[in-house]
Structure formats: C-alpha cells, structure tokens
mmCIF file of C-alpha atoms and ligand atoms in Angstrom:
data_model
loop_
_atom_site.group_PDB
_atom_site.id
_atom_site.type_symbol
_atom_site.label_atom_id
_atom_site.label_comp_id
_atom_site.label_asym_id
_atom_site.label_seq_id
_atom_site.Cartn_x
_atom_site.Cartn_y
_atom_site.Cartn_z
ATOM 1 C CA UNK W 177 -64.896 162.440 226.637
ATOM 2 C CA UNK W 178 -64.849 165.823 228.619
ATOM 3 C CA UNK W 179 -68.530 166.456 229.347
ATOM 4 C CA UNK W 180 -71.361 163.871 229.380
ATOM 5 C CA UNK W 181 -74.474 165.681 227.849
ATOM 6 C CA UNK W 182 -75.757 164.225 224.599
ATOM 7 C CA UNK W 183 -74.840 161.112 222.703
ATOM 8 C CA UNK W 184 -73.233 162.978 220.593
ATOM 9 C CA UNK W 185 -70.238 163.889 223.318
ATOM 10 C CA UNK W 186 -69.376 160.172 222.434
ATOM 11 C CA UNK W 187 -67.994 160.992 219.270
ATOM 12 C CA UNK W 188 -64.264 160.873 218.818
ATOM 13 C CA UNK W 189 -61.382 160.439 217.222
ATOM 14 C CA UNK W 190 -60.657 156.963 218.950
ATOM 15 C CA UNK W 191 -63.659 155.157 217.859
ATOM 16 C CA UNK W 192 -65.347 154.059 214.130
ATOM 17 C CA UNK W 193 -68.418 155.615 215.065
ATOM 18 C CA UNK W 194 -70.724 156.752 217.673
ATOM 19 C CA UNK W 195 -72.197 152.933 218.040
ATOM 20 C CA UNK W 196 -69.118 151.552 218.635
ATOM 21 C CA UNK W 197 -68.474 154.194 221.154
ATOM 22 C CA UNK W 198 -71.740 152.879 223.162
ATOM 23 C CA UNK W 199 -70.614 149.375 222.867
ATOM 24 C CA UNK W 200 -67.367 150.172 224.124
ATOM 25 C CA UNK W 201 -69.099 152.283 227.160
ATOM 26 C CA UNK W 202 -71.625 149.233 227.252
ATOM 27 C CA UNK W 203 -69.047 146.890 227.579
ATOM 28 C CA UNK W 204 -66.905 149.231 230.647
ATOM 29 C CA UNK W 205 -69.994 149.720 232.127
ATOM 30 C CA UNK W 206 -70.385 145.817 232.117
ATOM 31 C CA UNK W 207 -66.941 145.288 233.569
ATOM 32 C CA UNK W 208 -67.677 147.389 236.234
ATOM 33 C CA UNK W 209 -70.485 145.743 237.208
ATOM 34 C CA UNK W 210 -68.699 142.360 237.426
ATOM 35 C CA UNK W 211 -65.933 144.029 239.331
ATOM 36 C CA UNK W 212 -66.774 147.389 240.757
ATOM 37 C CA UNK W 213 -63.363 148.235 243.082
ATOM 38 C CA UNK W 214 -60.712 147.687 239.309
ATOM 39 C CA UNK W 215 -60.501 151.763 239.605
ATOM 40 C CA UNK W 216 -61.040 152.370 242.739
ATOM 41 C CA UNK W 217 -57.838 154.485 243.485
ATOM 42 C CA UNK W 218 -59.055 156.398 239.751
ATOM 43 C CA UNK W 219 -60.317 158.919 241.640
ATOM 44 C CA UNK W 220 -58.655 159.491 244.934
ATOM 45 C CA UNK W 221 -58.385 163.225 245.857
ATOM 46 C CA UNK W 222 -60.800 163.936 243.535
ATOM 47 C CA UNK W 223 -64.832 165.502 243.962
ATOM 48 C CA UNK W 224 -67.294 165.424 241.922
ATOM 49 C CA UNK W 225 -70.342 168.266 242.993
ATOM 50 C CA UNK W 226 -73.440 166.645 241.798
ATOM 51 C CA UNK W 227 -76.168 169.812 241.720
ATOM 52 C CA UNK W 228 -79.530 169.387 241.894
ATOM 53 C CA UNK W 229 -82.490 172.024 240.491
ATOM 54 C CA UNK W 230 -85.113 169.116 240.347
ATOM 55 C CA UNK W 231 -85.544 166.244 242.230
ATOM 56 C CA UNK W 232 -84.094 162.653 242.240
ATOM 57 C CA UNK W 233 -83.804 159.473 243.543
ATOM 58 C CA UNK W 234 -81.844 156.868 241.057
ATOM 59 C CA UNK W 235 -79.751 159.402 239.774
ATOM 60 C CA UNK W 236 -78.459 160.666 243.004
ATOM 61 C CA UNK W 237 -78.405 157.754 244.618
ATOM 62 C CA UNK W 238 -76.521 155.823 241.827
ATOM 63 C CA UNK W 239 -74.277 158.569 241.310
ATOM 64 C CA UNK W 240 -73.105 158.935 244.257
ATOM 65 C CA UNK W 241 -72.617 155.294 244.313
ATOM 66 C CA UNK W 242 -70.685 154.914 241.173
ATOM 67 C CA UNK W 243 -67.968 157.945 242.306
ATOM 68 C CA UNK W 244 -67.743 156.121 245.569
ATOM 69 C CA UNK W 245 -66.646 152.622 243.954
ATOM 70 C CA UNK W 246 -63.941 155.006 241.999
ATOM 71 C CA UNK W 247 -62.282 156.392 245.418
ATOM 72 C CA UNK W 248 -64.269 160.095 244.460
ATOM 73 C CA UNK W 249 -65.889 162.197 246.825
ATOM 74 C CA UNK W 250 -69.216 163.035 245.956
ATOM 75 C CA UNK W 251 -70.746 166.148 247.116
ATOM 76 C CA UNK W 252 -74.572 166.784 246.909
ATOM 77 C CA UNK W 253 -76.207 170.116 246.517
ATOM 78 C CA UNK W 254 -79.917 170.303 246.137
ATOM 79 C CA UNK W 255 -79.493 174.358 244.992
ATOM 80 C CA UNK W 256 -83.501 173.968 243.815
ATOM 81 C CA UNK W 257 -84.401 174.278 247.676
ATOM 82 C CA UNK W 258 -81.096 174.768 249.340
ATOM 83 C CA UNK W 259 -79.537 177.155 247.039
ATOM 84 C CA UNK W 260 -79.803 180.460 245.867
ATOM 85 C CA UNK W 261 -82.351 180.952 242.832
ATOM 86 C CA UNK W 262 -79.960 180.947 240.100
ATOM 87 C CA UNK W 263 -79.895 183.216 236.757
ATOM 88 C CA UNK W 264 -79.012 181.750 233.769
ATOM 89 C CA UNK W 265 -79.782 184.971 230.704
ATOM 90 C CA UNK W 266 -76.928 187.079 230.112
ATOM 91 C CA UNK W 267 -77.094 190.679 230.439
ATOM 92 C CA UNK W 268 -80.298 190.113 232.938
ATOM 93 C CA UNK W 269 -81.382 192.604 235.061
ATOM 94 C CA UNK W 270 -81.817 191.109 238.352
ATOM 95 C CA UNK W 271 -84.184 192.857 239.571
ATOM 96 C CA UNK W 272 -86.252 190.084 240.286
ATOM 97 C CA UNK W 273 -86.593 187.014 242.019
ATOM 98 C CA UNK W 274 -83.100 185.656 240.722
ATOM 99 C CA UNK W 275 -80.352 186.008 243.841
ATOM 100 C CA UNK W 276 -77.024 184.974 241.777
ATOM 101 C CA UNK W 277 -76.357 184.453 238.163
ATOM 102 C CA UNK W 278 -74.442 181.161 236.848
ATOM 103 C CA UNK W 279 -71.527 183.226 235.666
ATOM 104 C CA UNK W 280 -71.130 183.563 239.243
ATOM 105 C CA UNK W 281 -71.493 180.722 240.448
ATOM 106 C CA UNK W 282 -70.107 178.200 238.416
ATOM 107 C CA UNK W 283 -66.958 179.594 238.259
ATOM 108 C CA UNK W 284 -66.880 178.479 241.853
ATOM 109 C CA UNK W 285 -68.116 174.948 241.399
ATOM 110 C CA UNK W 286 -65.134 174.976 239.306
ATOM 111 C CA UNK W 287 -62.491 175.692 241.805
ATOM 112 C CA UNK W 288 -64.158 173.472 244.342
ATOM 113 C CA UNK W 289 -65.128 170.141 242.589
ATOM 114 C CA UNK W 290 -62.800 168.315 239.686
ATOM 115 C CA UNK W 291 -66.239 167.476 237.705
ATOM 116 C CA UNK W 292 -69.649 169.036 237.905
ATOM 117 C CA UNK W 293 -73.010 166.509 237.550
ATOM 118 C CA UNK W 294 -76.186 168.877 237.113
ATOM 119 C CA UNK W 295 -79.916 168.014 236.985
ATOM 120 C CA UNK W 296 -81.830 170.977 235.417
ATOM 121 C CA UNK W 297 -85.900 170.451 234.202
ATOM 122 C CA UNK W 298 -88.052 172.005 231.386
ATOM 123 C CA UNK W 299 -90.231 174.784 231.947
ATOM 124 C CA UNK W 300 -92.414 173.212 229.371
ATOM 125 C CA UNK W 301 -93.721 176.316 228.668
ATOM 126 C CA UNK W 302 -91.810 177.682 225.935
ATOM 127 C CA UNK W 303 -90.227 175.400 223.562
ATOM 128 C CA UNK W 304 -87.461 177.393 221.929
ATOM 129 C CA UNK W 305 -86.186 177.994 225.643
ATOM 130 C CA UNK W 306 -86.149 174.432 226.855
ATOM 131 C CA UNK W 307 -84.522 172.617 223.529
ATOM 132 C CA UNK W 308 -81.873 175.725 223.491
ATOM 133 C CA UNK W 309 -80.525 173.937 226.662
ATOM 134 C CA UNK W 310 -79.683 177.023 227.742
ATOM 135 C CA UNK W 311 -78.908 176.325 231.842
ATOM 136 C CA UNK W 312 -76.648 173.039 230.952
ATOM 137 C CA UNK W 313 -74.690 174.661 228.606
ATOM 138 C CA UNK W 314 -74.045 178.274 230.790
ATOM 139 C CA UNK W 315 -72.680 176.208 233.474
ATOM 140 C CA UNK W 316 -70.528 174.335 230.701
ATOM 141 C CA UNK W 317 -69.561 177.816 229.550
ATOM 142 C CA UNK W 318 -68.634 178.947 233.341
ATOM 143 C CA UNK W 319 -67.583 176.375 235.423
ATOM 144 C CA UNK W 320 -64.252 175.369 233.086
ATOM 145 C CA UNK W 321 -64.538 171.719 234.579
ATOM 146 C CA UNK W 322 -66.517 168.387 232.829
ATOM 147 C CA UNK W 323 -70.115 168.907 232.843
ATOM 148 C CA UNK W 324 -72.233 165.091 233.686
ATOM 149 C CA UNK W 325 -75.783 165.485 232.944
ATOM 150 C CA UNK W 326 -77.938 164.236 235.505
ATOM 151 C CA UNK W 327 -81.114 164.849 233.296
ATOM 152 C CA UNK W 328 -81.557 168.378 231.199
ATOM 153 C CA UNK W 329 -83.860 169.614 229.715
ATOM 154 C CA UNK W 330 -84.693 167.781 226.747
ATOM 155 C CA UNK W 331 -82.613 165.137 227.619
ATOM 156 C CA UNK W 332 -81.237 161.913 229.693
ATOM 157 C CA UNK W 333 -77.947 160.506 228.842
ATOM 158 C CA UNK W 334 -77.287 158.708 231.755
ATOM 159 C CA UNK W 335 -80.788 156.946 231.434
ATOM 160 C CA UNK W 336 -80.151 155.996 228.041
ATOM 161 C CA UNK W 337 -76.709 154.633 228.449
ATOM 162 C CA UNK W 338 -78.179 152.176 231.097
ATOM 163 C CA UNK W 339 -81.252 151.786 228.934
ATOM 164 C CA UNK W 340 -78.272 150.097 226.356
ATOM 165 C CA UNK W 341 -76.890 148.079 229.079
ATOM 166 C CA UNK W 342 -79.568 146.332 230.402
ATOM 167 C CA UNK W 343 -80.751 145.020 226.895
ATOM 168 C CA UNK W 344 -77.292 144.343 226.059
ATOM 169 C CA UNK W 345 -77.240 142.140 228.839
ATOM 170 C CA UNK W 346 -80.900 140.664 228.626
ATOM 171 C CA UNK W 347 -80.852 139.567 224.662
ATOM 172 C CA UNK W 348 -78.685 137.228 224.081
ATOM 173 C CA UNK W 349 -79.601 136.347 220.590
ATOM 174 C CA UNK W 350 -77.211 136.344 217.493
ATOM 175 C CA UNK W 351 -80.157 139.221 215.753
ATOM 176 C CA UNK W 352 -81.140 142.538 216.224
ATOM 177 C CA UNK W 353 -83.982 142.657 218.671
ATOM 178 C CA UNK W 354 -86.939 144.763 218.285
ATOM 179 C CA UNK W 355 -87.232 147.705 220.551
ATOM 180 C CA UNK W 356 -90.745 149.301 221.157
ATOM 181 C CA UNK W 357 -91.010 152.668 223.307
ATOM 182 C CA UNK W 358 -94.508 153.128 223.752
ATOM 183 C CA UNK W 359 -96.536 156.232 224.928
ATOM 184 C CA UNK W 360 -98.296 155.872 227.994
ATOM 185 C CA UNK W 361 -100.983 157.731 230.303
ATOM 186 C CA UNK W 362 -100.204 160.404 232.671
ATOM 187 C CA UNK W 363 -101.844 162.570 235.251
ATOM 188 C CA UNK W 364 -99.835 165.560 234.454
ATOM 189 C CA UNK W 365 -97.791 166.566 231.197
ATOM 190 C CA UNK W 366 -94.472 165.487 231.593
ATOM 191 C CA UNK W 367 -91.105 166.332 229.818
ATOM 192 C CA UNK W 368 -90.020 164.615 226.881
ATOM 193 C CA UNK W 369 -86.323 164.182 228.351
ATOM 194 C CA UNK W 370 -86.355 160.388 228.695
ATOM 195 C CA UNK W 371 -88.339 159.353 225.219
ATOM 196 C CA UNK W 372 -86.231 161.686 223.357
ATOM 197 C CA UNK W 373 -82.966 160.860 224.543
ATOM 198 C CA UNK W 374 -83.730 156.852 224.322
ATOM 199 C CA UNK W 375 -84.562 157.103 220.630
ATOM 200 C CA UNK W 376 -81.223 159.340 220.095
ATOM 201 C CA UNK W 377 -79.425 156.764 221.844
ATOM 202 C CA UNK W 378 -81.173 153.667 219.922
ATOM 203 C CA UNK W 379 -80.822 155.341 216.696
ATOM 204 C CA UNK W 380 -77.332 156.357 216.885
ATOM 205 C CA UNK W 381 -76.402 152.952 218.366
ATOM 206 C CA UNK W 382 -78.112 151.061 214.974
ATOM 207 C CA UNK W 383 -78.236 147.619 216.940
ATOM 208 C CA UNK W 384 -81.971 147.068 216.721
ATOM 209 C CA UNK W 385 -85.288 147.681 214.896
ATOM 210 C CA UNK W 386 -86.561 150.379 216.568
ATOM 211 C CA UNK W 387 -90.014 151.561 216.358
ATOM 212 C CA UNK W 388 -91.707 154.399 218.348
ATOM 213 C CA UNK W 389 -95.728 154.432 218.902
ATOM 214 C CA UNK W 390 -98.167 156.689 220.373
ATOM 215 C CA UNK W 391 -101.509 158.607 220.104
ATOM 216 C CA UNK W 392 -101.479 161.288 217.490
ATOM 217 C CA UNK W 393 -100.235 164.558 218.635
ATOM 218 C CA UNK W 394 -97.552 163.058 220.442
ATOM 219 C CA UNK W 395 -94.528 163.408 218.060
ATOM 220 C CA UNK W 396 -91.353 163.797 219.419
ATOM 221 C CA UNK W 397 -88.822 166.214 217.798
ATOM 222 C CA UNK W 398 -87.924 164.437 214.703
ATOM 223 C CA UNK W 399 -83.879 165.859 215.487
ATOM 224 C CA UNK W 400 -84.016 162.452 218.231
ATOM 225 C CA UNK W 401 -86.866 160.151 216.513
ATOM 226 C CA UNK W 402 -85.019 160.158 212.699
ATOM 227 C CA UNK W 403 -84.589 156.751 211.938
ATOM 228 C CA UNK W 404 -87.029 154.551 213.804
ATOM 229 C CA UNK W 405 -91.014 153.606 212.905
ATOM 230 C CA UNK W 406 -93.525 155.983 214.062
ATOM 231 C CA UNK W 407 -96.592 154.404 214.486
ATOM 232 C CA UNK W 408 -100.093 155.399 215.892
ATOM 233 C CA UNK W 409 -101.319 151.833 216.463
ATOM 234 C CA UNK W 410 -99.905 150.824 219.895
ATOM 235 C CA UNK W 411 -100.843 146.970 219.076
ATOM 236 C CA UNK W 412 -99.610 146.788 215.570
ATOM 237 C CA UNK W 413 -96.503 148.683 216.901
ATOM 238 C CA UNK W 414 -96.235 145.667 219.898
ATOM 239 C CA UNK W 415 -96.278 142.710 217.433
ATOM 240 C CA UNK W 416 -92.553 140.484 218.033
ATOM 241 C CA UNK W 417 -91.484 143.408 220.234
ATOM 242 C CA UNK W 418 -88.814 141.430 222.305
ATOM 243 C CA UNK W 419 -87.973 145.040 224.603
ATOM 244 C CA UNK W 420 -90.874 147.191 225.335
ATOM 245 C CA UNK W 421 -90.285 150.496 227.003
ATOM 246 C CA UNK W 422 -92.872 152.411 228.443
ATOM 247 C CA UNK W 423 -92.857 156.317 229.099
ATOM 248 C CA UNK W 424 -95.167 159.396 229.463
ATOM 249 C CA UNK W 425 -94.354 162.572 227.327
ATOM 250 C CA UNK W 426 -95.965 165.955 227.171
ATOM 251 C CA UNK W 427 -96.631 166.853 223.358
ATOM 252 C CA UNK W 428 -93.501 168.676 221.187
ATOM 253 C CA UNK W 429 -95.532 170.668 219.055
ATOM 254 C CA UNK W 430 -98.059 172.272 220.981
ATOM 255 C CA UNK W 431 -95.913 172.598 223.335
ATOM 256 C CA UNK W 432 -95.934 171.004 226.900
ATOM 257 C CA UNK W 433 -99.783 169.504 227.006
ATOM 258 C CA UNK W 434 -101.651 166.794 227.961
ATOM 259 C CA UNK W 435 -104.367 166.053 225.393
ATOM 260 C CA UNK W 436 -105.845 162.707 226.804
ATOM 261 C CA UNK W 437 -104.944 159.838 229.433
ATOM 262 C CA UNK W 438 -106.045 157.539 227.452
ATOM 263 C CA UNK W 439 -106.221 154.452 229.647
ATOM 264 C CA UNK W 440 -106.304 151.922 226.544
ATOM 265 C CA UNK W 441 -102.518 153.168 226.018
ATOM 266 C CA UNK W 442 -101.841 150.969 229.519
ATOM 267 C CA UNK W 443 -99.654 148.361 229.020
ATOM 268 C CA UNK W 444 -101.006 144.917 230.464
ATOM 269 C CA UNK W 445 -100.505 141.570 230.083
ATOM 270 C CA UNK W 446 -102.855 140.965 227.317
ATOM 271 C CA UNK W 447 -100.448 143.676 225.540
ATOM 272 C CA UNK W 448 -97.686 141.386 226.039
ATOM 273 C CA UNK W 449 -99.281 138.544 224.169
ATOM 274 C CA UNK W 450 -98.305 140.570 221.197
ATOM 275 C CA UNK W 451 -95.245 140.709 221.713
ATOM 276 C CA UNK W 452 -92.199 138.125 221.517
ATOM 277 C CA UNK W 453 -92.440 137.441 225.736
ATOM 278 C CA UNK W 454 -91.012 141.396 225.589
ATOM 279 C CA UNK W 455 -89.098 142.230 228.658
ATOM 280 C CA UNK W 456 -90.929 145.780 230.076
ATOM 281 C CA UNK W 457 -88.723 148.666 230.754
ATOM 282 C CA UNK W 458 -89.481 152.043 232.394
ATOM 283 C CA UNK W 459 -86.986 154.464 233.545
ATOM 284 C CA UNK W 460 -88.659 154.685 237.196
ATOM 285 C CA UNK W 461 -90.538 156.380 239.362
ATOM 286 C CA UNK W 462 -93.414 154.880 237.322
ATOM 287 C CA UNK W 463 -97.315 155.508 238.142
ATOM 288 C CA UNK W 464 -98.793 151.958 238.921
ATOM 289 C CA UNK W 465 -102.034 151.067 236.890
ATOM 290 C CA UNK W 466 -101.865 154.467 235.283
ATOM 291 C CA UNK W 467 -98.788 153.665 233.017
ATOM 292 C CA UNK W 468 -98.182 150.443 233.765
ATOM 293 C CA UNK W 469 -99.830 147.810 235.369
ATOM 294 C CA UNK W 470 -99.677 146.208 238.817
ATOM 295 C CA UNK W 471 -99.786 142.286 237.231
ATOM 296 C CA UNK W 472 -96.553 143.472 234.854
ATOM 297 C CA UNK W 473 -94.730 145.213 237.507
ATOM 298 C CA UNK W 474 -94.941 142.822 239.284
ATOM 299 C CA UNK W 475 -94.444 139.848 237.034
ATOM 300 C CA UNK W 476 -91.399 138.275 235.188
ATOM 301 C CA UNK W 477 -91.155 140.050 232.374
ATOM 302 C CA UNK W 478 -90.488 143.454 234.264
ATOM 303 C CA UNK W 479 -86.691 144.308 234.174
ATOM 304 C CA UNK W 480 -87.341 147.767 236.122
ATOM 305 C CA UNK W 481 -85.670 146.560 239.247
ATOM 306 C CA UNK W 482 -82.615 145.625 236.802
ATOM 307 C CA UNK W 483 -82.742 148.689 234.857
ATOM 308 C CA UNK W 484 -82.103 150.860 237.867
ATOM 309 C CA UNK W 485 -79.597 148.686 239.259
ATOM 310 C CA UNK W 486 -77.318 149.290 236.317
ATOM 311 C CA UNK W 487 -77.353 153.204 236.536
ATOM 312 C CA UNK W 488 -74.806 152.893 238.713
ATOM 313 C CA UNK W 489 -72.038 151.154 236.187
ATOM 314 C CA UNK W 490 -73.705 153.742 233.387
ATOM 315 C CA UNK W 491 -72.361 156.356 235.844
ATOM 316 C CA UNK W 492 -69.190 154.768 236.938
ATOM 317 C CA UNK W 493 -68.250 154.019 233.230
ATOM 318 C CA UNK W 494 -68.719 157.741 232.377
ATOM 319 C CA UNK W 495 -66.984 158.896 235.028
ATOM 320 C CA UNK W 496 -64.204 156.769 234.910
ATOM 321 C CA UNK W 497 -63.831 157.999 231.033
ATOM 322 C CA UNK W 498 -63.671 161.803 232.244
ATOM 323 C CA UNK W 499 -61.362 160.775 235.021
ATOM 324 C CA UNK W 500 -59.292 158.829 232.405
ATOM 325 C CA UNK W 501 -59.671 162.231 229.856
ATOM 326 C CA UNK W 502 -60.462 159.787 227.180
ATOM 327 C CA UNK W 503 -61.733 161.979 224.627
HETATM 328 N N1 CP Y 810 -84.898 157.528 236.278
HETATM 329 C C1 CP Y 810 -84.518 158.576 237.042
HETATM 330 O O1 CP Y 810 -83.836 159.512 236.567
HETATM 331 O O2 CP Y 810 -84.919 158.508 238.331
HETATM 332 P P1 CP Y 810 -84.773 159.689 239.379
HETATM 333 O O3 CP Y 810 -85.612 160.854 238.886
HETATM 334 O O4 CP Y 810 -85.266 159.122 240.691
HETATM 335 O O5 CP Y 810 -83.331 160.092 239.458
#
C-alpha cells in the first residue's frame, strides 16, 4: 500500500481480491489491538505530519495514538487556523485570499515528514469540485511521500476500515449479518464522506447483506452505493438488521441540501424491535435525540464507545502497511 485514500488503494498484487485485502487489514488491525507494542521499533526515526483543514477529535487523537504505539513521531498541524490559506488550482492567479499554493508547500511536507495524513472537507457547494478530490490528490501529486486520508472530501477510509473491525469483532455467527445504514436528521446539511465511503467499503468487502435506507432525495452517488438495497422505508429496511448504522448526509443530486429533519427518521428503541437485537453504530460526534436517541446511546446495544476505540488499530494497521511498503 503507498497511500491510504480509497478502498480501492487496497488492491494489489498480493491479495485475491479487495475483500480479502480488508480481512487481512481486519485481522492486523485485530492483532494490534491484542498486542499494541509487536512493531513498536517499525517506526523509529520516522514522522508522520498529520495536517488538518477541518476539525477533529477521533481522528487526531487516534492517530496520533496509533504512530505512537509504532515508535513514530507524530506531528500535528491544524493549517485550517494555524496555517497559511492554501491554493490548490493550477495556474491560479493569486490574487486573492490564497497565501501559498500546494505545489509549494507539499513539496516541503515531503522533506520534513516520512508520511503525510491530511483531513480536507467539501465545499458542498459544487459537486463536480468536491467528488474530483481535487486537494487530496494535489498534495499526492506534490508532496512525493504516502498520502493517509484523515477524511476527504467525499470520503472516510479510516472510518470505514474500523467500521469493518468492530463488526468483525461483534458478530460472531457462522452467516453473513445484515448491515443497515440508515439516514438520519440533521440541523445542518452535512457531507456525504462517511455514508459513502461505508457502503464502498461494505460492498467491496461482500461479507454481508447490505441494505441502505433513507427519505427520497437522499441518494448517494451510485459509484459507492452499487450493490446494496436502497430502500425508502426506514422500518421495512430495519427488519433482522443485526448492525444498524446511523448517519446524516446532505443530498448528492441537488447538491449539498437539507430538504427535511424529519424527526420520524430517529432511531429509538421501538426501532430496534425490528431489528435482530441490532448493535447501533455511528461514526461520532453524534447529535443526541436529533439522530439518535438518548435511551440507545445510552443503552446496550450502542457499540459507539467501541467503534471509536478501534480507530486507533484501523490507523496503526495502515500505517504499519506503509511503513512495511506492502503494496
Ligand atoms: N469520526 C470522526 O472522524 O471523528 P472526528 O471528526 O472527531 O475525527
């Protein structure tokens, strides 16, 4: 692996297929997290710059953690209000607010740090901008090291990788267990990153039924969603669920709106009854009683606290592989 972007940077030569691939990162991830010092020495002398245009909690945190437990330095850098305002077109004329342009810059992250973790955002104002992916891949272009994503923008690898682990590790059953990701309210439109990137990962891993429901208007770009149900009724859609996952998305095709909070897209309790005792994910920060109720939360079925625990073997198992340049 030399950058960490997409599923799709899973894909290789060494491995039958891209599922295998994220059972085989599934099952380092695993080891790690039963014994988190194996590699510590893996990194010694070596940095990782993890930049930051958009907030972050988990993903910092965990990061940060997981180079740590390989002997790596880990340097933050939160350029969105720290930095200078970066330029990512080519040929710009920087006339404006822009102070330094990527081709600059990155060139220098590159000489400084042995692997480069970014967190960029969507505008969500202009489609074709946002899914080109265009500030990810200039500092992939530039910087001449491994490029991590810590969250672009259209997608979340490092979410969905742990999203893998934690229902590896909660179903124990010898069948494919149902996965449900299922729209849910919002106070403000918010990017599709997270949904899309989940159903690329479920879909390209092919371990589960996977089925995707939400209000009408809310289709996510069939290039991540090919492959699982779409469905518009949230209960039908819940029925034997044994993994629900909960997330808000702005809508794809008219680009970046919020048509309705609905709050009978909630999940509750009385959801749950539908479902086969589901265990609830969410990829965090979550809005209490908006998305997701207080009494589920808060109650047994919740894996949150789990799910964020394990982004830091998802991050130490990726990389570990770029340290390793397995490719
Ligand atoms: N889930 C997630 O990416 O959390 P942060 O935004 O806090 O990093």
């Amino acid at each position: 692996m030399i950058n960490f972007t997409t599923v799709n940077d899973l894909i290789s030569p060494s491995f039958g297929g891209v599922g295998e691939a994220i059972d085989a990162l599934v099952q380092k991830a695993l080891a790690y997290k039963a014994n988190p010092f194996t590699d510590k020495s893996l990194g010694t002398n070596k940095r990782i710059g993890c930049l930051f245009l958009n907030p972050s909690m988990r993903t910092r945190l965990s990061t940060q953690i997981a180079a740590q437990n390989l002997g790596m330095e880990a340097i933050i850098f939160n350029v969105g209000n720290e930095g200078w305002m970066l330029e990512f077109e080519e040929e710009a004329i920087m006339s404006g607010t822009s102070v330094e342009h990527v081709k600059d810059a990155a060139p220098i992250f590159g000489k400084y740090f042995d692997i480069l973790a970014i967190r960029t955002f969507p505008s969500l104002k202009n489609r074709d901008d946002d899914y080109s992916e265009l500030y990810i891949k200039q500092f992939i272009k530039y910087a001449g090291i491994p490029v991590v994503s810590l969250e672009s923008a259209t997608l979340h690898p490092l979410q969905s990788l742990t999203d893998i682990i934690t229902i590896t590790e909660s179903f124990k059953e010898q069948r494919k267990p149902k996965i449900v990701l299922t729209w849910a309210p919002h106070v403000k439109p918010l990017p599709q990153c997270v949904a899309n990137s989940f159903s690329q990962w479920v879909n390209a891993w092919d371990k589960a039924d996977f089925v995707i429901t939400h209000p009408e208007d809310y289709e996510l770009s069939s290039a991540f969603t090919k492959g699982a149900t779409i469905m518009h009724d949230q209960n039908e859609a819940l029925k034997d669920a044994d993994f629900v996952y909960v997330k808000n998305w702005s809508t794809f095709n008219d680009y970046g709106k919020m048509y309705e909070s609905d709050p009978k897209w909630m999940m509750t309790n009385k959801k749950l009854e539908l479902t086969n005792n589901a265990k609830v994910m969410h990829c965090l920060p979550v809005r209490r009683n908006v998305e997701l109720s207080d009494e589920i939360l808060d109650g047994p079925n919740s894996i949150v606290t789990l799910e964020a625990s394990n982004r830091v073997w998802a991050a130490q198992a990726v990389l570990a592989e770029i340290l390793k340049g397995n490719g």
